[in-house]
């Protein structure tokens, strides 16, 4: 266990980390990829480009420093991150590599301010945090529905909207191996891309009769963004194989919540659609408010219709004609437990609207399609 003296050193570095956190982690990534280019097969280069991943790691390190006297406070965050790590096949041997380049990043950015005493305290603390992740992830590897990346055959490829395609993939000897709200991780190697690329996609239906169903939104092809979604849209057809790691993620409806409000925008419907289906099948009271650009961009019409027929209260708002979702769309739902999914700006706006209605953060559960810690209040 880290000494009280070293804890004080860590605490004293919080303001410096707050000032330089993103810079340190950006430097760390650059140096690490230079020395270990093989890691470019694991890390999402789009997140690197747009800065979410450096920010996510910085926020986690900061959270860990702020809660050094009570590390239990960060455990819920560790679990969410560990799910992603397990889905990406991050192993214990990767941790010393990250530790080495993270500490070198601190040294490089802070220069003389990073005294040997500071580096020594952080080295020990990093190892302690890394061990927490390694232990949590070890349990997850043991509990996973299958090991590593396993081939699945694309049984159905359905065009939902001009942007969204729904895939149903199957494999012999895999039963329903997920809980509603979880995601699978796809590993692909597009021909014109130098690395393997991994992406998480939420499972979009609780119904697993034909296999696992997930939906992919085609991103623009500017820079590296969209390399995987375009490959899946244009390069993968029914009958092709796709490699998937086992379902992961801790976004789910808590058993004790009976009156629910689901809020989603665009492809963010995916996890909450599965969760709403599961909730309805368990007899819960479900309201689902969805934002789409217009009717042409409304995906999952078959699933929405089935949900409605099964008793869910569904409302769809088209931003082209009716504007964006706001607090007025949630009137009467003040007592419901709320689950949201959508883009980062969508999530931020929805949370602000709900907070303005007096709804506490503890009742708002969300799943952004991107690093969660870059959105987290710590
Ligand atoms: C994702 C923190 C170690 C590889 C993340 C995220 C955080 C994080 C906050 C974002 C999770 C989200 O999407 O919500 C940490 C911390 C670590 C650590 C605090 C050390 C204590 C590692 C190691 C590796 C690794 C050792 C492998 C070399 C990744 C990858 C992602 C990720 C590939 C997915 C994001 C992307 O591809 O851009 N980590 N991590 N992490 N981490 Fe770690």
Short mmCIF file of C-alpha atoms and ligand atoms in Angstrom, two decimals:
data_model
loop_
_atom_site.label_atom_id
_atom_site.label_comp_id
_atom_site.label_asym_id
_atom_site.label_seq_id
_atom_site.Cartn_x
_atom_site.Cartn_y
_atom_site.Cartn_z
CA UNK A 1 0.00 0.00 0.00
CA UNK A 2 1.19 3.48 -0.82
CA UNK A 3 2.50 5.49 2.18
CA UNK A 4 0.72 8.58 3.57
CA UNK A 5 3.75 10.63 2.56
CA UNK A 6 3.48 9.55 -1.07
CA UNK A 7 -0.28 10.13 -1.02
CA UNK A 8 0.42 13.75 -0.07
CA UNK A 9 2.83 14.04 -3.03
CA UNK A 10 0.14 12.69 -5.37
CA UNK A 11 -2.51 15.07 -3.99
CA UNK A 12 -0.15 18.02 -4.40
CA UNK A 13 0.18 17.21 -8.14
CA UNK A 14 -3.57 17.48 -8.85
CA UNK A 15 -3.50 21.18 -9.91
CA UNK A 16 -0.55 20.51 -12.23
CA UNK A 17 -2.32 17.50 -13.71
CA UNK A 18 -5.46 19.54 -14.17
CA UNK A 19 -3.46 22.15 -16.05
CA UNK A 20 -1.45 19.71 -18.19
CA UNK A 21 -3.43 16.44 -18.06
CA UNK A 22 -4.45 16.25 -21.71
CA UNK A 23 -1.02 17.46 -22.88
CA UNK A 24 0.71 14.78 -20.80
CA UNK A 25 -1.47 11.99 -22.12
CA UNK A 26 -1.16 13.21 -25.73
CA UNK A 27 2.64 13.17 -25.38
CA UNK A 28 2.43 9.75 -23.79
CA UNK A 29 0.44 8.30 -26.70
CA UNK A 30 2.79 9.74 -29.32
CA UNK A 31 5.86 8.28 -27.58
CA UNK A 32 4.20 4.95 -26.86
CA UNK A 33 3.05 4.42 -30.45
CA UNK A 34 6.52 5.31 -31.73
CA UNK A 35 8.06 2.60 -29.53
CA UNK A 36 5.17 0.11 -29.83
CA UNK A 37 3.56 0.50 -33.26
CA UNK A 38 1.83 -2.87 -32.75
CA UNK A 39 -0.51 -1.09 -30.32
CA UNK A 40 -1.94 0.84 -33.28
CA UNK A 41 -3.83 -2.40 -34.00
CA UNK A 42 -5.70 -1.98 -30.72
CA UNK A 43 -6.25 1.75 -30.22
CA UNK A 44 -9.01 3.54 -32.08
CA UNK A 45 -7.14 6.05 -34.24
CA UNK A 46 -10.24 8.21 -34.62
CA UNK A 47 -10.46 8.73 -30.86
CA UNK A 48 -6.77 9.66 -30.91
CA UNK A 49 -7.31 12.15 -33.71
CA UNK A 50 -10.24 13.94 -32.12
CA UNK A 51 -8.70 13.93 -28.64
CA UNK A 52 -11.36 11.99 -26.71
CA UNK A 53 -9.08 9.15 -25.72
CA UNK A 54 -6.25 11.33 -24.32
CA UNK A 55 -8.92 13.24 -22.39
CA UNK A 56 -10.51 10.02 -21.08
CA UNK A 57 -7.23 8.71 -19.73
CA UNK A 58 -6.41 12.13 -18.20
CA UNK A 59 -9.81 12.22 -16.48
CA UNK A 60 -9.30 8.75 -15.06
CA UNK A 61 -5.86 9.52 -13.72
CA UNK A 62 -7.23 12.71 -12.20
CA UNK A 63 -10.20 10.89 -10.66
CA UNK A 64 -7.80 8.39 -9.17
CA UNK A 65 -5.65 11.18 -7.69
CA UNK A 66 -8.64 13.03 -6.25
CA UNK A 67 -10.00 9.88 -4.63
CA UNK A 68 -6.70 8.51 -3.37
CA UNK A 69 -8.07 8.25 0.19
CA UNK A 70 -11.15 6.40 -1.03
CA UNK A 71 -10.41 4.47 -4.21
CA UNK A 72 -13.81 2.76 -3.90
CA UNK A 73 -15.31 5.96 -5.39
CA UNK A 74 -13.75 5.18 -8.78
CA UNK A 75 -14.64 1.49 -8.86
CA UNK A 76 -17.86 2.02 -10.87
CA UNK A 77 -15.76 3.84 -13.48
CA UNK A 78 -13.10 1.13 -13.42
CA UNK A 79 -15.77 -1.49 -14.18
CA UNK A 80 -16.98 0.36 -17.30
CA UNK A 81 -13.43 0.89 -18.58
CA UNK A 82 -12.44 -2.69 -17.72
CA UNK A 83 -15.35 -3.97 -19.83
CA UNK A 84 -13.92 -2.03 -22.80
CA UNK A 85 -10.40 -3.28 -22.04
CA UNK A 86 -11.61 -6.90 -21.88
CA UNK A 87 -13.55 -6.50 -25.11
CA UNK A 88 -10.34 -5.22 -26.75
CA UNK A 89 -8.20 -8.01 -25.30
CA UNK A 90 -6.05 -5.73 -23.12
CA UNK A 91 -3.85 -8.04 -21.07
CA UNK A 92 -1.74 -7.61 -17.86
CA UNK A 93 1.47 -7.40 -19.91
CA UNK A 94 0.21 -4.19 -21.56
CA UNK A 95 0.06 -2.25 -18.28
CA UNK A 96 3.82 -1.74 -17.72
CA UNK A 97 4.08 -0.33 -21.27
CA UNK A 98 1.38 2.27 -20.58
CA UNK A 99 2.93 3.01 -17.17
CA UNK A 100 6.40 3.60 -18.65
CA UNK A 101 5.22 6.06 -21.29
CA UNK A 102 2.72 7.78 -19.00
CA UNK A 103 5.44 8.58 -16.48
CA UNK A 104 7.79 9.67 -19.24
CA UNK A 105 4.99 11.92 -20.52
CA UNK A 106 4.68 13.54 -17.08
CA UNK A 107 8.43 14.02 -17.00
CA UNK A 108 8.59 15.48 -20.52
CA UNK A 109 5.74 17.98 -20.10
CA UNK A 110 6.47 19.07 -16.53
CA UNK A 111 10.26 19.19 -16.94
CA UNK A 112 11.97 20.22 -13.68
CA UNK A 113 8.63 20.40 -11.89
CA UNK A 114 8.48 16.59 -12.04
CA UNK A 115 10.94 15.86 -9.24
CA UNK A 116 12.21 12.31 -8.63
CA UNK A 117 9.96 12.27 -5.54
CA UNK A 118 6.86 12.98 -7.70
CA UNK A 119 7.81 10.43 -10.33
CA UNK A 120 8.50 7.81 -7.69
CA UNK A 121 5.12 8.41 -5.96
CA UNK A 122 3.24 8.26 -9.28
CA UNK A 123 5.10 5.15 -10.38
CA UNK A 124 3.95 3.34 -7.26
CA UNK A 125 0.43 4.72 -7.52
CA UNK A 126 0.14 3.82 -11.21
CA UNK A 127 1.10 0.22 -10.38
CA UNK A 128 -1.57 0.16 -7.69
CA UNK A 129 -4.27 1.45 -10.08
CA UNK A 130 -3.07 -0.94 -12.82
CA UNK A 131 -3.44 -3.87 -10.42
CA UNK A 132 -7.06 -2.85 -9.68
CA UNK A 133 -7.79 -2.96 -13.45
CA UNK A 134 -5.90 -6.22 -13.95
CA UNK A 135 -7.84 -7.94 -11.15
CA UNK A 136 -11.26 -6.70 -12.34
CA UNK A 137 -10.41 -7.66 -15.94
CA UNK A 138 -9.22 -11.13 -14.93
CA UNK A 139 -12.70 -11.86 -13.52
CA UNK A 140 -14.26 -10.51 -16.72
CA UNK A 141 -12.08 -12.75 -18.92
CA UNK A 142 -13.24 -15.73 -16.88
CA UNK A 143 -16.91 -14.73 -17.16
CA UNK A 144 -16.79 -13.88 -20.89
CA UNK A 145 -19.11 -15.87 -23.17
CA UNK A 146 -16.15 -16.88 -25.35
CA UNK A 147 -12.40 -16.27 -25.58
CA UNK A 148 -10.80 -13.76 -27.91
CA UNK A 149 -12.22 -12.89 -31.32
CA UNK A 150 -14.47 -15.57 -32.81
CA UNK A 151 -15.83 -15.79 -36.38
CA UNK A 152 -19.53 -15.15 -36.93
CA UNK A 153 -21.44 -15.40 -40.21
CA UNK A 154 -23.52 -12.41 -41.32
CA UNK A 155 -27.03 -13.87 -41.61
CA UNK A 156 -28.86 -10.63 -42.34
CA UNK A 157 -27.78 -7.19 -43.51
CA UNK A 158 -30.70 -4.73 -43.50
CA UNK A 159 -30.59 -1.11 -44.57
CA UNK A 160 -32.47 0.89 -41.94
CA UNK A 161 -31.86 4.47 -43.12
CA UNK A 162 -29.44 6.19 -45.52
CA UNK A 163 -26.89 6.04 -42.65
CA UNK A 164 -27.69 2.93 -40.60
CA UNK A 165 -27.35 -0.76 -41.44
CA UNK A 166 -28.47 -3.55 -39.09
CA UNK A 167 -26.44 -6.77 -39.04
CA UNK A 168 -27.54 -10.10 -37.58
CA UNK A 169 -24.63 -12.46 -37.05
CA UNK A 170 -24.68 -16.04 -35.93
CA UNK A 171 -22.43 -18.85 -34.94
CA UNK A 172 -23.02 -22.44 -33.93
CA UNK A 173 -22.81 -23.12 -30.23
CA UNK A 174 -23.32 -19.55 -29.01
CA UNK A 175 -26.57 -19.15 -27.08
CA UNK A 176 -27.94 -15.79 -26.05
CA UNK A 177 -24.78 -14.56 -24.42
CA UNK A 178 -25.56 -10.94 -23.56
CA UNK A 179 -27.69 -8.68 -21.41
CA UNK A 180 -29.70 -5.88 -23.01
CA UNK A 181 -27.56 -2.72 -23.19
CA UNK A 182 -24.26 -4.52 -23.87
CA UNK A 183 -22.09 -4.18 -26.96
CA UNK A 184 -19.99 -6.47 -29.10
CA UNK A 185 -16.57 -5.55 -30.50
CA UNK A 186 -15.75 -6.13 -34.16
CA UNK A 187 -12.21 -6.65 -35.44
CA UNK A 188 -11.64 -5.87 -39.12
CA UNK A 189 -8.72 -5.21 -41.47
CA UNK A 190 -9.92 -3.00 -44.32
CA UNK A 191 -7.69 -3.50 -47.40
CA UNK A 192 -6.61 0.14 -47.67
CA UNK A 193 -5.99 0.59 -43.94
CA UNK A 194 -2.56 -0.20 -42.40
CA UNK A 195 -3.79 -1.66 -39.11
CA UNK A 196 -6.43 -3.91 -37.69
CA UNK A 197 -9.29 -1.84 -36.35
CA UNK A 198 -11.59 -2.58 -33.43
CA UNK A 199 -14.97 -0.95 -32.86
CA UNK A 200 -17.73 -1.41 -30.32
CA UNK A 201 -21.34 -1.61 -31.49
CA UNK A 202 -24.31 -1.89 -29.17
CA UNK A 203 -26.51 -4.94 -29.54
CA UNK A 204 -29.79 -3.48 -30.77
CA UNK A 205 -32.31 -6.19 -29.99
CA UNK A 206 -33.00 -8.35 -27.00
CA UNK A 207 -34.27 -11.01 -29.40
CA UNK A 208 -31.42 -13.43 -30.14
CA UNK A 209 -33.34 -16.10 -32.03
CA UNK A 210 -31.48 -15.49 -35.31
CA UNK A 211 -28.21 -14.44 -33.68
CA UNK A 212 -26.71 -11.22 -32.34
CA UNK A 213 -28.07 -8.03 -33.89
CA UNK A 214 -26.14 -4.76 -33.97
CA UNK A 215 -26.36 -1.59 -36.00
CA UNK A 216 -23.67 0.50 -37.61
CA UNK A 217 -23.93 4.15 -38.60
CA UNK A 218 -21.82 5.12 -41.59
CA UNK A 219 -19.51 7.96 -40.55
CA UNK A 220 -18.02 10.45 -42.98
CA UNK A 221 -14.76 9.34 -44.55
CA UNK A 222 -12.82 12.48 -43.64
CA UNK A 223 -9.41 11.71 -42.16
CA UNK A 224 -9.45 8.27 -40.48
CA UNK A 225 -12.98 8.67 -39.23
CA UNK A 226 -15.42 6.22 -40.71
CA UNK A 227 -12.85 3.69 -41.89
CA UNK A 228 -14.60 0.78 -40.14
CA UNK A 229 -18.22 1.83 -40.60
CA UNK A 230 -17.66 2.36 -44.33
CA UNK A 231 -15.96 -1.00 -44.60
CA UNK A 232 -18.87 -2.71 -42.86
CA UNK A 233 -21.47 -0.87 -44.97
CA UNK A 234 -19.76 -1.43 -48.32
CA UNK A 235 -17.41 -4.41 -47.85
CA UNK A 236 -19.41 -6.88 -45.76
CA UNK A 237 -22.36 -8.83 -47.16
CA UNK A 238 -24.63 -11.65 -46.02
CA UNK A 239 -22.62 -14.87 -45.83
CA UNK A 240 -19.34 -13.10 -44.98
CA UNK A 241 -17.51 -13.74 -41.70
CA UNK A 242 -16.94 -11.12 -39.01
CA UNK A 243 -14.72 -11.53 -35.95
CA UNK A 244 -16.37 -10.55 -32.67
CA UNK A 245 -15.22 -10.57 -29.07
CA UNK A 246 -17.73 -11.53 -26.40
CA UNK A 247 -20.45 -9.07 -25.33
CA UNK A 248 -19.32 -6.52 -22.77
CA UNK A 249 -20.52 -3.44 -20.93
CA UNK A 250 -22.38 -2.53 -17.77
CA UNK A 251 -25.19 -0.39 -19.25
CA UNK A 252 -28.37 -2.15 -18.17
CA UNK A 253 -31.74 -1.54 -16.54
CA UNK A 254 -31.42 -2.07 -12.81
CA UNK A 255 -33.83 -4.76 -11.59
CA UNK A 256 -35.43 -2.45 -9.01
CA UNK A 257 -36.39 0.22 -11.58
CA UNK A 258 -39.96 -0.28 -12.81
CA UNK A 259 -40.98 3.04 -14.37
CA UNK A 260 -38.53 3.88 -17.11
CA UNK A 261 -37.84 6.67 -19.56
CA UNK A 262 -35.53 5.89 -22.46
CA UNK A 263 -34.15 8.83 -24.44
CA UNK A 264 -32.16 8.33 -27.62
CA UNK A 265 -30.97 10.20 -30.67
CA UNK A 266 -29.94 8.70 -34.02
CA UNK A 267 -28.00 5.44 -33.77
CA UNK A 268 -28.09 5.89 -29.97
CA UNK A 269 -31.38 3.99 -30.15
CA UNK A 270 -29.38 0.75 -30.35
CA UNK A 271 -28.69 -0.19 -26.70
CA UNK A 272 -31.85 1.42 -25.31
CA UNK A 273 -33.98 -0.36 -27.92
CA UNK A 274 -32.73 -3.71 -26.60
CA UNK A 275 -33.20 -2.50 -23.01
CA UNK A 276 -36.75 -1.30 -23.72
CA UNK A 277 -37.60 -4.68 -25.30
CA UNK A 278 -36.25 -6.49 -22.27
CA UNK A 279 -38.06 -4.14 -19.84
CA UNK A 280 -41.39 -4.60 -21.65
CA UNK A 281 -40.95 -8.37 -21.59
CA UNK A 282 -40.57 -8.10 -17.82
CA UNK A 283 -43.79 -6.08 -17.49
CA UNK A 284 -42.14 -2.73 -16.73
CA UNK A 285 -43.69 0.64 -17.58
CA UNK A 286 -41.73 1.97 -20.58
CA UNK A 287 -41.73 5.41 -22.17
CA UNK A 288 -39.34 5.93 -25.09
CA UNK A 289 -38.61 9.36 -26.55
CA UNK A 290 -36.61 9.31 -29.77
CA UNK A 291 -35.08 12.04 -31.89
CA UNK A 292 -34.52 11.54 -35.64
CA UNK A 293 -33.79 14.03 -38.43
CA UNK A 294 -36.96 13.08 -40.33
CA UNK A 295 -38.96 9.98 -41.22
CA UNK A 296 -36.42 8.85 -43.80
CA UNK A 297 -33.84 8.73 -41.00
CA UNK A 298 -36.02 6.77 -38.56
CA UNK A 299 -34.36 3.35 -38.04
CA UNK A 300 -35.78 0.20 -36.40
CA UNK A 301 -39.38 0.92 -37.47
CA UNK A 302 -40.18 -2.81 -37.05
CA UNK A 303 -38.82 -2.80 -33.51
CA UNK A 304 -40.56 0.47 -32.56
CA UNK A 305 -43.87 -0.94 -33.87
CA UNK A 306 -43.45 -4.15 -31.90
CA UNK A 307 -42.56 -2.22 -28.73
CA UNK A 308 -45.66 -0.06 -29.12
CA UNK A 309 -47.86 -3.12 -29.74
CA UNK A 310 -46.42 -4.63 -26.56
CA UNK A 311 -47.44 -1.60 -24.49
CA UNK A 312 -44.55 0.89 -24.62
CA UNK A 313 -45.36 4.60 -24.92
CA UNK A 314 -43.25 5.70 -27.91
CA UNK A 315 -42.83 9.25 -29.15
CA UNK A 316 -40.64 10.28 -32.05
CA UNK A 317 -39.65 13.90 -32.65
CA UNK A 318 -38.27 14.94 -36.04
CA UNK A 319 -35.67 17.67 -35.68
CA UNK A 320 -36.27 18.89 -39.27
CA UNK A 321 -39.83 19.92 -38.49
CA UNK A 322 -40.28 19.85 -34.69
CA UNK A 323 -36.84 20.85 -33.37
CA UNK A 324 -34.59 19.07 -30.88
CA UNK A 325 -35.68 17.21 -27.77
CA UNK A 326 -35.99 19.38 -24.68
CA UNK A 327 -37.44 19.28 -21.18
CA UNK A 328 -41.01 19.72 -22.48
CA UNK A 329 -40.75 16.30 -24.11
CA UNK A 330 -40.12 14.75 -20.69
CA UNK A 331 -42.94 16.42 -18.73
CA UNK A 332 -44.78 13.85 -16.62
CA UNK A 333 -41.73 11.57 -16.46
CA UNK A 334 -40.14 13.23 -13.42
CA UNK A 335 -40.51 10.07 -11.32
CA UNK A 336 -39.06 7.71 -13.93
CA UNK A 337 -35.57 6.24 -13.95
CA UNK A 338 -33.86 7.57 -17.06
CA UNK A 339 -31.58 5.83 -19.58
CA UNK A 340 -30.02 7.85 -22.40
CA UNK A 341 -27.86 7.10 -25.41
CA UNK A 342 -26.65 9.26 -28.26
CA UNK A 343 -23.74 11.39 -29.42
CA UNK A 344 -21.65 13.28 -26.86
CA UNK A 345 -23.36 16.67 -27.56
CA UNK A 346 -26.78 14.97 -27.45
CA UNK A 347 -25.97 13.36 -24.08
CA UNK A 348 -24.72 16.65 -22.64
CA UNK A 349 -27.85 18.50 -23.77
CA UNK A 350 -30.23 15.84 -22.46
CA UNK A 351 -28.50 15.66 -19.07
CA UNK A 352 -28.61 19.49 -18.78
CA UNK A 353 -32.34 19.52 -19.68
CA UNK A 354 -33.12 16.83 -17.10
CA UNK A 355 -31.03 18.55 -14.43
CA UNK A 356 -32.94 21.78 -15.16
CA UNK A 357 -36.16 19.85 -14.42
CA UNK A 358 -34.75 19.04 -10.99
CA UNK A 359 -33.84 15.44 -11.86
CA UNK A 360 -30.75 14.33 -9.98
CA UNK A 361 -27.74 12.81 -11.77
CA UNK A 362 -28.17 9.65 -9.68
CA UNK A 363 -31.37 8.86 -11.64
CA UNK A 364 -29.79 9.47 -15.05
CA UNK A 365 -27.91 6.55 -16.64
CA UNK A 366 -26.16 7.00 -19.94
CA UNK A 367 -23.98 5.32 -22.53
CA UNK A 368 -22.07 7.64 -24.85
CA UNK A 369 -20.58 6.22 -28.04
CA UNK A 370 -17.10 7.28 -27.06
CA UNK A 371 -14.93 7.36 -23.97
CA UNK A 372 -17.25 7.84 -21.01
CA UNK A 373 -14.71 9.46 -18.72
CA UNK A 374 -14.34 12.45 -21.04
CA UNK A 375 -17.97 13.24 -20.11
CA UNK A 376 -17.83 12.25 -16.47
CA UNK A 377 -18.05 14.64 -13.53
CA UNK A 378 -15.26 13.64 -11.10
C1 LIG B 1 -9.94 2.85 -23.15
C2 LIG B 1 -8.11 4.25 -18.90
C3 LIG B 1 -4.60 0.97 -19.36
C4 LIG B 1 -5.89 0.39 -23.98
C5 LIG B 1 -9.76 3.48 -21.94
C6 LIG B 1 -10.63 4.49 -21.42
C7 LIG B 1 -10.12 4.89 -20.23
C8 LIG B 1 -8.92 4.14 -20.00
C9 LIG B 1 -10.71 5.93 -19.31
C10 LIG B 1 -11.90 5.00 -22.09
C11 LIG B 1 -13.02 4.06 -21.73
C12 LIG B 1 -14.34 4.41 -22.39
O1 LIG B 1 -14.43 4.30 -23.62
O2 LIG B 1 -15.27 4.79 -21.68
C13 LIG B 1 -7.01 3.47 -18.64
C14 LIG B 1 -6.23 3.52 -17.42
C15 LIG B 1 -5.24 2.58 -17.55
C16 LIG B 1 -5.41 1.97 -18.85
C17 LIG B 1 -6.50 4.44 -16.25
C18 LIG B 1 -4.13 2.21 -16.60
C19 LIG B 1 -4.26 2.15 -15.30
C20 LIG B 1 -4.63 0.54 -20.66
C21 LIG B 1 -3.68 -0.37 -21.26
C22 LIG B 1 -4.02 -0.52 -22.57
C23 LIG B 1 -5.20 0.29 -22.79
C24 LIG B 1 -2.53 -1.03 -20.51
C25 LIG B 1 -3.33 -1.31 -23.66
C26 LIG B 1 -2.12 -1.07 -24.04
C27 LIG B 1 -7.10 1.01 -24.14
C28 LIG B 1 -7.82 1.03 -25.39
C29 LIG B 1 -9.01 1.73 -25.15
C30 LIG B 1 -8.96 2.13 -23.76
C31 LIG B 1 -7.38 0.41 -26.71
C32 LIG B 1 -10.17 2.00 -26.14
C33 LIG B 1 -10.20 3.38 -26.59
C34 LIG B 1 -9.58 3.61 -27.93
O3 LIG B 1 -9.36 2.66 -28.66
O4 LIG B 1 -9.36 4.77 -28.23
N1 LIG B 1 -8.73 3.27 -21.06
N2 LIG B 1 -6.48 2.53 -19.47
N3 LIG B 1 -5.54 0.90 -21.62
N4 LIG B 1 -7.80 1.67 -23.19
FE1 LIG B 1 -7.18 2.02 -21.31
#
